[in-house]
Each structure stands twice: as C-alpha cells, then as structure tokens.
mmCIF file of C-alpha atoms in Angstrom:
data_model
loop_
_atom_site.group_PDB
_atom_site.id
_atom_site.type_symbol
_atom_site.label_atom_id
_atom_site.label_comp_id
_atom_site.label_asym_id
_atom_site.label_seq_id
_atom_site.Cartn_x
_atom_site.Cartn_y
_atom_site.Cartn_z
ATOM 1 C CA MET A 139 -12.743 22.452 -91.660
ATOM 2 C CA ASP A 140 -13.484 21.167 -88.118
ATOM 3 C CA PRO A 141 -17.163 22.342 -87.164
ATOM 4 C CA ASN A 142 -16.337 22.750 -83.774
ATOM 5 C CA LEU A 143 -13.956 25.551 -84.093
ATOM 6 C CA TYR A 144 -15.254 28.925 -82.240
ATOM 7 C CA LEU A 145 -14.710 32.139 -84.353
ATOM 8 C CA TRP A 146 -13.542 35.759 -83.371
ATOM 9 C CA HIS A 147 -12.745 38.738 -85.121
ATOM 10 C CA GLU A 148 -9.205 39.760 -85.078
ATOM 11 C CA GLU A 149 -8.860 43.044 -83.542
ATOM 12 C CA GLY A 150 -8.227 46.317 -85.597
ATOM 13 C CA PHE A 151 -10.357 45.738 -88.514
ATOM 14 C CA GLN A 152 -12.512 48.461 -90.102
ATOM 15 C CA LEU A 153 -15.723 47.311 -91.585
ATOM 16 C CA GLU A 154 -17.740 48.903 -94.484
ATOM 17 C CA THR A 155 -20.866 46.883 -95.872
ATOM 18 C CA LEU A 156 -21.748 48.175 -99.407
ATOM 19 C CA ASN A 157 -24.795 46.636 -101.160
ATOM 20 C CA GLY A 158 -24.427 43.526 -98.946
ATOM 21 C CA GLU A 159 -20.772 43.008 -99.627
ATOM 22 C CA ILE A 160 -18.114 43.650 -96.956
ATOM 23 C CA VAL A 161 -14.703 45.250 -97.231
ATOM 24 C CA LEU A 162 -12.310 44.912 -94.174
ATOM 25 C CA LEU A 163 -9.462 47.172 -93.557
ATOM 26 C CA HIS A 164 -6.730 46.819 -91.197
ATOM 27 C CA PRO A 165 -4.604 50.053 -91.551
ATOM 28 C CA VAL A 166 -1.771 48.901 -89.475
ATOM 29 C CA ARG A 167 -1.059 45.447 -90.965
ATOM 30 C CA ASN A 168 -2.179 46.893 -94.407
ATOM 31 C CA ILE A 169 -4.892 44.104 -94.951
ATOM 32 C CA ILE A 170 -7.563 44.914 -97.355
ATOM 33 C CA ILE A 171 -10.439 42.113 -97.896
ATOM 34 C CA HIS A 172 -13.283 42.178 -99.964
ATOM 35 C CA GLY A 173 -15.901 39.590 -99.142
ATOM 36 C CA SER A 174 -19.198 38.353 -100.812
ATOM 37 C CA GLN A 175 -22.626 38.612 -99.318
ATOM 38 C CA THR A 176 -21.978 35.251 -97.647
ATOM 39 C CA ALA A 177 -18.765 36.509 -96.135
ATOM 40 C CA SER A 178 -20.603 39.449 -94.880
ATOM 41 C CA LEU A 179 -23.166 37.123 -93.029
ATOM 42 C CA VAL A 180 -20.311 35.045 -91.723
ATOM 43 C CA TRP A 181 -18.593 38.201 -90.452
ATOM 44 C CA GLN A 182 -21.556 39.195 -88.525
ATOM 45 C CA LEU A 183 -21.945 35.909 -86.913
ATOM 46 C CA CYS A 184 -18.312 35.327 -85.698
ATOM 47 C CA ASP A 185 -18.468 36.915 -82.409
ATOM 48 C CA GLY A 186 -16.937 34.171 -80.422
ATOM 49 C CA SER A 187 -20.136 32.438 -79.233
ATOM 50 C CA ARG A 188 -20.708 30.293 -82.307
ATOM 51 C CA THR A 189 -18.735 27.466 -84.115
ATOM 52 C CA VAL A 190 -18.361 26.819 -87.623
ATOM 53 C CA GLY A 191 -20.788 24.162 -87.397
ATOM 54 C CA ALA A 192 -23.549 26.529 -85.710
ATOM 55 C CA ILE A 193 -23.036 29.192 -88.249
ATOM 56 C CA VAL A 194 -23.538 26.958 -91.187
ATOM 57 C CA GLU A 195 -26.637 25.517 -89.327
ATOM 58 C CA LEU A 196 -28.039 28.981 -88.552
ATOM 59 C CA LEU A 197 -27.510 30.198 -92.206
ATOM 60 C CA SER A 198 -28.986 26.896 -93.903
ATOM 61 C CA ALA A 199 -32.121 27.498 -91.460
ATOM 62 C CA ALA A 200 -32.369 31.123 -92.364
ATOM 63 C CA TYR A 201 -32.130 30.355 -96.181
ATOM 64 C CA PRO A 202 -33.285 26.746 -96.786
ATOM 65 C CA GLU A 203 -33.520 27.534 -100.533
ATOM 66 C CA SER A 204 -29.695 27.675 -100.344
ATOM 67 C CA ALA A 205 -28.899 25.180 -97.865
ATOM 68 C CA ASP A 206 -26.868 22.917 -100.266
ATOM 69 C CA ASP A 207 -24.573 26.136 -101.330
ATOM 70 C CA ILE A 208 -24.376 27.386 -97.855
ATOM 71 C CA GLN A 209 -22.550 23.713 -96.806
ATOM 72 C CA ASN A 210 -19.812 24.915 -99.192
ATOM 73 C CA ASP A 211 -19.931 28.694 -99.383
ATOM 74 C CA VAL A 212 -19.852 29.408 -95.573
ATOM 75 C CA PRO A 213 -16.738 27.211 -94.639
ATOM 76 C CA ALA A 214 -15.049 28.527 -97.844
ATOM 77 C CA ALA A 215 -15.813 32.065 -96.715
ATOM 78 C CA ILE A 216 -14.678 31.373 -93.074
ATOM 79 C CA GLN A 217 -11.430 29.864 -94.443
ATOM 80 C CA MET A 218 -10.951 32.902 -96.670
ATOM 81 C CA LEU A 219 -11.404 35.196 -93.653
ATOM 82 C CA ILE A 220 -8.857 32.991 -91.588
ATOM 83 C CA ASN A 221 -6.302 32.787 -94.177
ATOM 84 C CA GLN A 222 -6.514 36.755 -94.837
ATOM 85 C CA GLY A 223 -5.928 37.225 -90.941
ATOM 86 C CA ALA A 224 -9.280 38.502 -90.189
ATOM 87 C CA LEU A 225 -10.605 35.686 -87.990
ATOM 88 C CA THR A 226 -9.192 33.745 -85.104
ATOM 89 C CA THR A 227 -10.212 30.358 -84.107
ATOM 90 C CA LYS A 228 -10.219 28.199 -80.771
ATOM 91 C CA MET B 937 28.102 79.800 -109.252
ATOM 92 C CA SER B 938 25.038 81.557 -110.181
ATOM 93 C CA VAL B 939 24.386 84.988 -108.403
ATOM 94 C CA GLY B 940 20.862 86.300 -108.354
ATOM 95 C CA THR B 941 17.842 86.982 -106.145
ATOM 96 C CA SER B 942 16.837 83.908 -104.189
ATOM 97 C CA CYS B 943 13.297 82.590 -104.972
ATOM 98 C CA ASP B 944 11.077 81.121 -102.355
ATOM 99 C CA HIS B 945 8.380 78.778 -103.688
ATOM 100 C CA PHE B 946 5.649 77.038 -101.799
ATOM 101 C CA ILE B 947 4.456 73.784 -103.099
ATOM 102 C CA HIS B 948 1.022 72.750 -101.763
ATOM 103 C CA PHE B 949 -0.802 69.376 -101.552
ATOM 104 C CA ALA B 950 -3.478 67.647 -99.366
ATOM 105 C CA GLY B 951 -3.165 70.233 -96.626
ATOM 106 C CA ASN B 952 0.519 70.379 -96.341
ATOM 107 C CA THR B 953 3.358 72.666 -97.816
ATOM 108 C CA ILE B 954 6.811 72.303 -98.650
ATOM 109 C CA GLY B 955 9.055 75.287 -99.204
ATOM 110 C CA VAL B 956 11.849 75.433 -101.838
ATOM 111 C CA THR B 957 14.372 78.196 -102.014
ATOM 112 C CA SER B 958 17.211 78.757 -104.574
ATOM 113 C CA ALA B 959 19.104 81.541 -106.038
ATOM 114 C CA ASP B 960 19.877 79.761 -109.327
ATOM 115 C CA PRO B 961 17.746 80.926 -112.115
ATOM 116 C CA GLN B 962 17.638 77.340 -113.828
ATOM 117 C CA VAL B 963 16.141 75.710 -110.445
ATOM 118 C CA CYS B 964 13.633 78.728 -110.165
ATOM 119 C CA ARG B 965 12.489 78.197 -113.680
ATOM 120 C CA ALA B 966 12.019 74.564 -113.444
ATOM 121 C CA ILE B 967 10.125 74.969 -110.460
ATOM 122 C CA GLU B 968 7.818 77.615 -111.726
ATOM 123 C CA THR B 969 7.132 75.491 -114.959
ATOM 124 C CA HIS B 970 6.938 71.978 -113.477
ATOM 125 C CA PHE B 971 5.186 72.904 -110.126
ATOM 126 C CA ARG B 972 3.449 75.943 -111.344
ATOM 127 C CA HIS B 973 -0.054 74.950 -110.566
ATOM 128 C CA CYS B 974 0.927 73.498 -107.066
ATOM 129 C CA LEU B 975 2.358 76.704 -106.046
ATOM 130 C CA GLY B 976 0.926 79.144 -103.534
ATOM 131 C CA GLU B 977 1.160 81.586 -100.794
ATOM 132 C CA HIS B 978 3.655 81.372 -97.892
ATOM 133 C CA ALA B 979 2.564 78.928 -95.398
ATOM 134 C CA PRO B 980 4.175 76.748 -92.620
ATOM 135 C CA SER B 981 6.245 74.026 -94.385
ATOM 136 C CA ILE B 982 6.574 70.559 -93.267
ATOM 137 C CA ALA B 983 10.050 70.641 -95.052
ATOM 138 C CA THR B 984 12.128 73.259 -96.626
ATOM 139 C CA TYR B 985 14.473 72.455 -99.592
ATOM 140 C CA LYS B 986 17.636 74.465 -100.334
ATOM 141 C CA ILE B 987 18.877 74.180 -103.666
ATOM 142 C CA THR B 988 22.286 75.629 -104.330
ATOM 143 C CA ALA B 989 24.460 75.732 -107.445
ATOM 144 C CA VAL B 990 27.978 74.713 -106.434
ATOM 145 C CA ASP B 991 29.598 74.938 -109.671
ATOM 146 C CA GLN B 992 28.788 75.313 -113.403
ATOM 147 C CA THR B 993 26.792 72.138 -113.509
ATOM 148 C CA GLY B 994 26.403 70.779 -110.127
ATOM 149 C CA PHE B 995 23.939 71.472 -107.283
ATOM 150 C CA SER B 996 23.623 70.515 -103.539
ATOM 151 C CA ILE B 997 20.465 69.991 -101.645
ATOM 152 C CA SER B 998 19.722 70.444 -98.067
ATOM 153 C CA VAL B 999 16.551 69.503 -96.461
ATOM 154 C CA ASN B 1000 15.651 71.523 -93.299
ATOM 155 C CA GLY B 1001 19.069 72.656 -92.949
ATOM 156 C CA SER B 1002 20.918 69.348 -93.291
ATOM 157 C CA ASP B 1003 22.994 68.717 -96.320
ATOM 158 C CA LEU B 1004 21.670 65.749 -98.114
ATOM 159 C CA LEU B 1005 23.186 65.608 -101.451
ATOM 160 C CA SER B 1006 25.876 67.312 -103.493
ATOM 161 C CA LYS B 1007 27.101 67.401 -107.094
ATOM 162 C CA PHE B 1008 23.774 66.755 -108.553
ATOM 163 C CA SER B 1009 22.754 67.828 -112.085
ATOM 164 C CA LEU B 1010 19.734 70.090 -112.443
ATOM 165 C CA GLY B 1011 17.826 66.892 -113.647
ATOM 166 C CA GLN B 1012 18.683 64.947 -110.500
ATOM 167 C CA ALA B 1013 17.952 67.906 -108.415
ATOM 168 C CA MET B 1014 14.492 68.157 -109.805
ATOM 169 C CA HIS B 1015 13.960 64.645 -109.602
ATOM 170 C CA PHE B 1016 14.563 64.286 -105.997
ATOM 171 C CA LEU B 1017 12.544 67.248 -105.201
ATOM 172 C CA MET B 1018 9.599 65.599 -106.828
ATOM 173 C CA GLN B 1019 10.080 62.406 -105.303
ATOM 174 C CA ASP B 1020 11.108 63.415 -101.899
ATOM 175 C CA GLY B 1021 8.639 66.409 -101.603
ATOM 176 C CA LEU B 1022 5.762 64.408 -102.686
ATOM 177 C CA THR B 1023 6.477 61.496 -100.300
ATOM 178 C CA ARG B 1024 6.576 63.848 -97.445
ATOM 179 C CA LEU B 1025 3.384 65.789 -98.437
ATOM 180 C CA ASN B 1026 1.661 62.343 -99.094
ATOM 181 C CA GLY B 1027 2.677 60.805 -95.667
ATOM 182 C CA ALA B 1028 2.117 64.052 -93.608
ATOM 183 C CA SER B 1029 -1.466 64.567 -94.748
ATOM 184 C CA ALA B 1030 -3.958 63.836 -91.733
ATOM 185 C CA THR B 1031 -6.721 65.968 -93.254
ATOM 186 C CA HIS B 1032 -6.867 64.482 -96.635
ATOM 187 C CA LEU B 1033 -6.782 60.792 -98.067
ATOM 188 C CA VAL B 1034 -4.246 60.558 -100.780
ATOM 189 C CA PHE B 1035 -4.698 58.010 -103.543
ATOM 190 C CA HIS B 1036 -2.145 57.024 -106.247
ATOM 191 C CA ALA B 1037 -4.182 58.185 -109.175
ATOM 192 C CA ALA B 1038 -4.374 60.260 -112.165
ATOM 193 C CA ALA B 1039 -7.405 62.479 -112.589
ATOM 194 C CA LEU B 1040 -9.075 64.656 -115.203
ATOM 195 C CA ALA B 1041 -12.292 66.401 -115.568
ATOM 196 C CA HIS B 1042 -14.575 66.360 -118.557
ATOM 197 C CA HIS B 1043 -17.574 68.778 -118.637
ATOM 198 C CA LYS B 1044 -17.169 69.092 -114.938
ATOM 199 C CA GLN B 1045 -17.264 65.164 -114.406
ATOM 200 C CA GLY B 1046 -14.154 63.871 -112.461
ATOM 201 C CA ILE B 1047 -12.451 61.103 -113.796
ATOM 202 C CA ILE B 1048 -10.112 59.030 -111.616
ATOM 203 C CA LEU B 1049 -7.547 56.718 -113.234
ATOM 204 C CA CYS B 1050 -6.315 54.633 -110.075
ATOM 205 C CA GLY B 1051 -3.218 52.506 -110.163
ATOM 206 C CA LYS B 1052 0.302 52.136 -109.369
ATOM 207 C CA SER B 1053 3.266 52.853 -111.258
ATOM 208 C CA GLY B 1054 3.360 50.867 -114.668
ATOM 209 C CA SER B 1055 -0.511 50.696 -115.248
ATOM 210 C CA GLY B 1056 -0.187 53.369 -117.694
ATOM 211 C CA LYS B 1057 -2.082 56.239 -115.985
ATOM 212 C CA SER B 1058 0.267 58.816 -116.711
ATOM 213 C CA THR B 1059 0.255 58.136 -120.605
ATOM 214 C CA LEU B 1060 -3.550 57.939 -120.638
ATOM 215 C CA ALA B 1061 -3.756 61.035 -118.652
ATOM 216 C CA ALA B 1062 -1.644 63.045 -121.080
ATOM 217 C CA TRP B 1063 -3.605 61.420 -124.084
ATOM 218 C CA LEU B 1064 -6.962 62.630 -122.421
ATOM 219 C CA THR B 1065 -5.399 66.182 -121.670
ATOM 220 C CA ALA B 1066 -4.435 66.438 -125.314
ATOM 221 C CA ALA B 1067 -7.912 65.294 -126.484
ATOM 222 C CA GLY B 1068 -9.387 68.399 -124.554
ATOM 223 C CA MET B 1069 -10.002 66.944 -121.123
ATOM 224 C CA GLN B 1070 -8.747 69.074 -117.998
ATOM 225 C CA TYR B 1071 -6.047 67.845 -116.060
ATOM 226 C CA LEU B 1072 -5.722 67.488 -112.472
ATOM 227 C CA THR B 1073 -2.875 65.159 -111.851
ATOM 228 C CA ASP B 1074 -1.068 62.204 -113.269
ATOM 229 C CA GLU B 1075 0.173 60.872 -109.834
ATOM 230 C CA VAL B 1076 -1.861 61.609 -106.639
ATOM 231 C CA ILE B 1077 -5.248 62.772 -105.699
ATOM 232 C CA SER B 1078 -6.545 64.006 -102.507
ATOM 233 C CA LEU B 1079 -9.935 63.961 -100.874
ATOM 234 C CA ALA B 1080 -10.707 65.760 -97.800
ATOM 235 C CA VAL B 1081 -12.254 63.766 -95.107
ATOM 236 C CA ASN B 1082 -15.388 65.848 -95.108
ATOM 237 C CA GLU B 1083 -15.555 67.015 -98.666
ATOM 238 C CA GLU B 1084 -16.991 65.475 -101.976
ATOM 239 C CA ASN B 1085 -14.390 67.058 -104.383
ATOM 240 C CA ILE B 1086 -10.948 65.731 -105.157
ATOM 241 C CA SER B 1087 -7.923 67.792 -106.017
ATOM 242 C CA GLY B 1088 -4.735 66.701 -107.628
ATOM 243 C CA PHE B 1089 -0.883 67.283 -107.326
ATOM 244 C CA CYS B 1090 -1.159 69.168 -110.563
ATOM 245 C CA ARG B 1091 2.457 68.900 -111.481
ATOM 246 C CA SER B 1092 3.822 68.508 -115.010
ATOM 247 C CA ILE B 1093 2.909 64.960 -116.630
ATOM 248 C CA VAL B 1094 5.782 62.685 -116.035
ATOM 249 C CA LEU B 1095 6.111 60.230 -119.217
ATOM 250 C CA LYS B 1096 8.464 57.425 -119.751
ATOM 251 C CA PRO B 1097 10.315 57.316 -123.053
ATOM 252 C CA GLY B 1098 7.945 55.122 -124.620
ATOM 253 C CA SER B 1099 5.133 57.365 -124.221
ATOM 254 C CA ALA B 1100 6.858 60.356 -126.230
ATOM 255 C CA PHE B 1101 4.444 59.830 -129.121
ATOM 256 C CA VAL B 1102 1.761 61.387 -126.711
ATOM 257 C CA TRP B 1103 3.567 64.999 -126.834
ATOM 258 C CA ARG B 1104 5.948 64.751 -129.845
ATOM 259 C CA ASN B 1105 3.259 66.281 -132.346
ATOM 260 C CA LEU B 1106 2.036 68.750 -130.152
ATOM 261 C CA THR B 1107 5.161 70.534 -128.656
ATOM 262 C CA ALA B 1108 8.793 71.155 -129.494
ATOM 263 C CA GLU B 1109 11.430 68.922 -127.833
ATOM 264 C CA ASN B 1110 13.203 71.960 -126.277
ATOM 265 C CA SER B 1111 10.089 72.673 -124.091
ATOM 266 C CA ILE B 1112 10.176 69.216 -122.485
ATOM 267 C CA PHE B 1113 12.253 68.867 -119.532
ATOM 268 C CA HIS B 1114 14.278 65.536 -119.399
ATOM 269 C CA PRO B 1115 15.616 64.639 -115.703
ATOM 270 C CA ASP B 1116 18.248 61.951 -115.992
ATOM 271 C CA ASP B 1117 15.958 59.053 -115.320
ATOM 272 C CA ASN B 1118 15.069 59.398 -119.121
ATOM 273 C CA SER B 1119 11.584 60.619 -118.476
ATOM 274 C CA ALA B 1120 10.020 63.612 -120.048
ATOM 275 C CA TRP B 1121 8.213 66.237 -117.897
ATOM 276 C CA VAL B 1122 5.604 67.859 -119.784
ATOM 277 C CA SER B 1123 3.638 70.754 -118.673
ATOM 278 C CA PRO B 1124 -0.192 70.133 -119.108
ATOM 279 C CA THR B 1125 -0.661 73.298 -120.887
ATOM 280 C CA LEU B 1126 1.643 72.278 -123.604
ATOM 281 C CA LEU B 1127 -0.928 69.526 -124.379
ATOM 282 C CA ASN B 1128 -3.861 71.785 -123.747
ATOM 283 C CA PRO B 1129 -3.775 75.342 -122.786
ATOM 284 C CA THR B 1130 -6.774 75.309 -120.680
ATOM 285 C CA ALA B 1131 -5.813 71.941 -119.040
ATOM 286 C CA PRO B 1132 -5.154 72.754 -115.320
ATOM 287 C CA CYS B 1133 -8.160 72.246 -113.084
ATOM 288 C CA ALA B 1134 -8.059 72.761 -109.291
ATOM 289 C CA ASN B 1135 -10.861 70.426 -108.087
ATOM 290 C CA VAL B 1136 -13.851 68.489 -109.524
ATOM 291 C CA THR B 1137 -16.620 66.341 -108.380
ATOM 292 C CA PRO B 1138 -15.558 62.662 -109.204
ATOM 293 C CA ARG B 1139 -18.117 60.806 -111.267
ATOM 294 C CA ILE B 1140 -16.154 57.740 -112.650
ATOM 295 C CA LEU B 1141 -13.474 55.771 -110.944
ATOM 296 C CA LEU B 1142 -11.266 53.521 -113.417
ATOM 297 C CA PHE B 1143 -8.813 51.011 -112.762
ATOM 298 C CA PRO B 1144 -6.774 50.866 -115.785
ATOM 299 C CA GLN B 1145 -4.273 48.218 -116.988
ATOM 300 C CA TYR B 1146 -2.317 48.557 -120.069
ATOM 301 C CA THR B 1147 -1.536 45.369 -121.804
ATOM 302 C CA PRO B 1148 0.170 45.370 -125.136
ATOM 303 C CA GLY B 1149 -2.196 44.033 -127.997
ATOM 304 C CA ALA B 1150 -5.274 43.748 -125.651
ATOM 305 C CA PRO B 1151 -8.611 44.555 -127.172
ATOM 306 C CA LEU B 1152 -10.516 47.160 -124.788
ATOM 307 C CA ARG B 1153 -12.093 45.102 -122.076
ATOM 308 C CA THR B 1154 -14.251 46.767 -119.288
ATOM 309 C CA GLN B 1155 -15.945 45.572 -116.345
ATOM 310 C CA ARG B 1156 -18.422 47.259 -113.922
ATOM 311 C CA LEU B 1157 -17.414 47.131 -110.369
ATOM 312 C CA THR B 1158 -19.671 46.742 -107.520
ATOM 313 C CA PRO B 1159 -19.216 49.548 -104.847
ATOM 314 C CA ALA B 1160 -17.596 47.151 -102.479
ATOM 315 C CA GLU B 1161 -15.292 45.970 -105.307
ATOM 316 C CA ALA B 1162 -14.337 49.427 -106.214
ATOM 317 C CA LEU B 1163 -13.677 50.189 -102.553
ATOM 318 C CA PHE B 1164 -11.478 47.093 -102.155
ATOM 319 C CA ARG B 1165 -9.302 48.203 -105.181
ATOM 320 C CA LEU B 1166 -9.429 51.901 -104.171
ATOM 321 C CA LEU B 1167 -7.981 51.158 -100.701
ATOM 322 C CA GLN B 1168 -5.108 49.617 -102.392
ATOM 323 C CA CYS B 1169 -4.097 52.773 -103.738
ATOM 324 C CA LEU B 1170 -4.492 54.835 -100.598
ATOM 325 C CA VAL B 1171 -1.232 56.181 -99.435
ATOM 326 C CA ASN B 1172 -1.773 57.434 -96.059
ATOM 327 C CA SER B 1173 -4.376 55.137 -94.343
ATOM 328 C CA ARG B 1174 -2.554 55.089 -90.976
ATOM 329 C CA ASN B 1175 -3.148 58.627 -90.494
ATOM 330 C CA PHE B 1176 -6.768 58.120 -89.897
ATOM 331 C CA PRO B 1177 -8.467 56.472 -86.879
ATOM 332 C CA ASP B 1178 -10.590 54.397 -89.303
ATOM 333 C CA GLY B 1179 -7.679 53.851 -91.907
ATOM 334 C CA GLY B 1180 -9.740 56.122 -94.323
ATOM 335 C CA MET B 1181 -12.376 53.699 -94.731
ATOM 336 C CA SER B 1182 -15.335 56.075 -94.352
ATOM 337 C CA ALA B 1183 -14.293 58.772 -96.674
ATOM 338 C CA ALA B 1184 -13.041 56.178 -99.412
ATOM 339 C CA ALA B 1185 -16.409 54.155 -99.045
ATOM 340 C CA ARG B 1186 -18.162 57.713 -99.566
ATOM 341 C CA LEU B 1187 -16.290 58.322 -102.558
ATOM 342 C CA THR B 1188 -17.162 54.966 -104.203
ATOM 343 C CA ARG B 1189 -20.842 55.467 -103.438
ATOM 344 C CA GLN B 1190 -20.841 58.489 -105.671
ATOM 345 C CA VAL B 1191 -19.038 57.137 -108.802
ATOM 346 C CA HIS B 1192 -19.473 54.417 -111.405
ATOM 347 C CA ALA B 1193 -16.462 52.109 -111.205
ATOM 348 C CA TYR B 1194 -14.797 50.009 -113.935
ATOM 349 C CA THR B 1195 -11.632 48.066 -114.678
ATOM 350 C CA LEU B 1196 -10.240 48.792 -118.123
ATOM 351 C CA GLU B 1197 -7.794 46.731 -119.989
ATOM 352 C CA TYR B 1198 -6.570 48.290 -123.048
ATOM 353 C CA SER B 1199 -3.742 48.634 -125.611
ATOM 354 C CA ASP B 1200 -4.950 51.408 -127.994
ATOM 355 C CA LEU B 1201 -5.221 54.908 -126.428
ATOM 356 C CA GLU B 1202 -7.786 56.328 -128.983
ATOM 357 C CA THR B 1203 -10.386 53.465 -128.524
ATOM 358 C CA VAL B 1204 -10.125 53.745 -124.515
ATOM 359 C CA ALA B 1205 -10.356 57.481 -124.688
ATOM 360 C CA GLN B 1206 -13.458 57.356 -126.785
ATOM 361 C CA TRP B 1207 -14.822 54.892 -124.242
ATOM 362 C CA ILE B 1208 -14.070 57.165 -121.298
ATOM 363 C CA THR B 1209 -15.452 60.214 -122.979
ATOM 364 C CA GLN B 1210 -18.643 58.494 -123.820
ATOM 365 C CA THR B 1211 -18.923 57.021 -120.290
ATOM 366 C CA ALA B 1212 -18.210 60.397 -118.743
ATOM 367 C CA SER B 1213 -20.866 62.018 -120.961
ATOM 368 C CA LYS B 1214 -23.561 59.696 -119.782
ATOM 369 C CA PRO B 1215 -26.160 61.524 -117.312
#
C-alpha cells in the first residue's frame, strides 16, 4: 500500500464502538462492517489530514511494544476499510 | 359463492396494522387460527385486503381496492396474505426495528434466534415451544427504538415438510393447515397450550445454523460481533436516521450472544435451556 495516500471517511456511515471494536453501517448502501480494535483506531485517525504512513507511525509511537504488528495490521485494516467502501483515498 | 357475515380482522405488528375483510367462513377461520395472536382492535391500516370466494374453490384478492389475484386456492390466498402482509408491515415501520428472527421466552428470559430462511430457526422455535418454552414468533421480531422489550409476529409456526416430525406426535394432521407450497402452519398452542407470549426482555441472542451431521458447536460473540450479525438481519434499516444502529447496539449490550452450529435438536435445546437458566 502506498504510504503517501491520504485517507477519508466515506459519507453516510454510522459508527458504533463496543468494547474497543467497531461496527460501521451504511443504511442506504446496505454495507455492514465489523472491525477489530486496530480498525477502530485507524477509523478515528482517517480524517483526511493523515497519510497511511503517518497513521502507522503515530500508532507505532503510541504502542511501541506492538510496533512490529502495527506495521502489518494497520495497512491490512486500512485495506479492509477501503475494500468495504468505508474509506476513500487521495 | 359463500354467503355470510363479512369478517373484518386487524393484524398488528411493529406499530402498524393491516386490515383483512372476507365473507368466506374458511378464510375467516384460517385468519382466526393462524393470525390469532396478532389480531387486535380496529386501527388505521397501511393496507386492506379483501378476500372473496368467486366459486366453490377459488378466491380473489384485492389490496386497497385494486384487484390483484384471482382463482387462488385458500392455501394460496393465505400464503399471499402472510407474505405480502408481513412485507408491508415490516417495511412500513418507522417506530420499531424489525429483525428476521424467531423468539421464545424461558422463565421470562427472552431468547432470540436470528437468521435468514434456511437457518433452521422455525424448526428450532417449534421444538423449543413443544419443550415448554413460550413462543413469540418464528419469523420476525420488533424492537421499539426506545424500549427494552421485544415483541414477535406471533403467527402460526411455518414448517417445511422435513420438519413435520416436530408436530406429528403432538397433534392431529387435520389440525394443521397446508398452503400449496407444502409447508405446514402449526398453531403454537397445538405444541404448547400456554405458548403465546406478547413481549419479553431479551437475554440471549443466538445465530443458529443447522448443518446435517454436525456436533453442537457454540461460540461466544463479542458485542461488536453480535451487532455486526444482528444488523444483517435488520429488515427496515432505511427507516431510521441512524439506520437503527443505536437501538440495535443497545440490544446487543443487554444480551449474551453466541453462534450455534447443530444437527441434533435435543442437544441444542438442552444447551439453550441451560444457558437461559444461568443467572
């Protein structure tokens, strides 16, 4: 995944956070997504001001003990949210 | 043509009503048997069905004054009323979330069996009803956006031919209604005289899947996993500004949720009963 991509939420999604995991619902497009705690953190950071690389860096700094996992898990969570139509890139 | 007093019935679910009028005693009897626990007082209706006997075996159906179908058998007419009426009731509700689910009550603990057609929820609901649980529905539940309790569309249980073993030892063949699609409509009171239950507080949310030959497998779900699955069974999401998310999430917070894979009804019923009995 290109680390220089900027990430935004697609419009129309409803968010619910339960015990750190997220569920996203787009009632009109009938999309339902369940995301891990990693996906939940990613979602919160995808406000159009950060790139993929910046998000990985930010979370690696916040959770240094999990930095190795974050290198893989965060791009995977971003890709999942893009594939499901919840994130857009530029 | 049958001649008699016209019967007007009002079928209620999820805050809406459909009206059914017919002068045919067979139709009236079928409605009073298979929608008995959904019937209520006169109320403004979102649709009015008129079922008319046109000869000795055929019926015509009109909806809101427009003729839709003619030369239907009684079974076909009742099947149409069940399908079309429920679709309209589900789709019109903007006050209640409607989920594809069966529901039962065990010692006032609500048990939701969530799943689409073919997941085995009707057969399991019938089995649990026959085992002594109270019955809310085998098809759809409703949850008012600001309430904790669920209600069910408390129709007769609709069973496929392969599930006849559930009722065959409990009731006579001639008390079962067979529409033309080979299903059997079984009044819940034939399985358990005290079965019907108007509403209950949900405590267990189950996602059953019947798999021939499979041993019982259960998996506890996190609230988010449960919400993800529950939303897939939500019928009228578009009627709510938030898609029904907040009310559905509230429901998942108040229950224990599990997936169930099973083949043996006795075994799964025992597990459900034990789980529902835990404090």
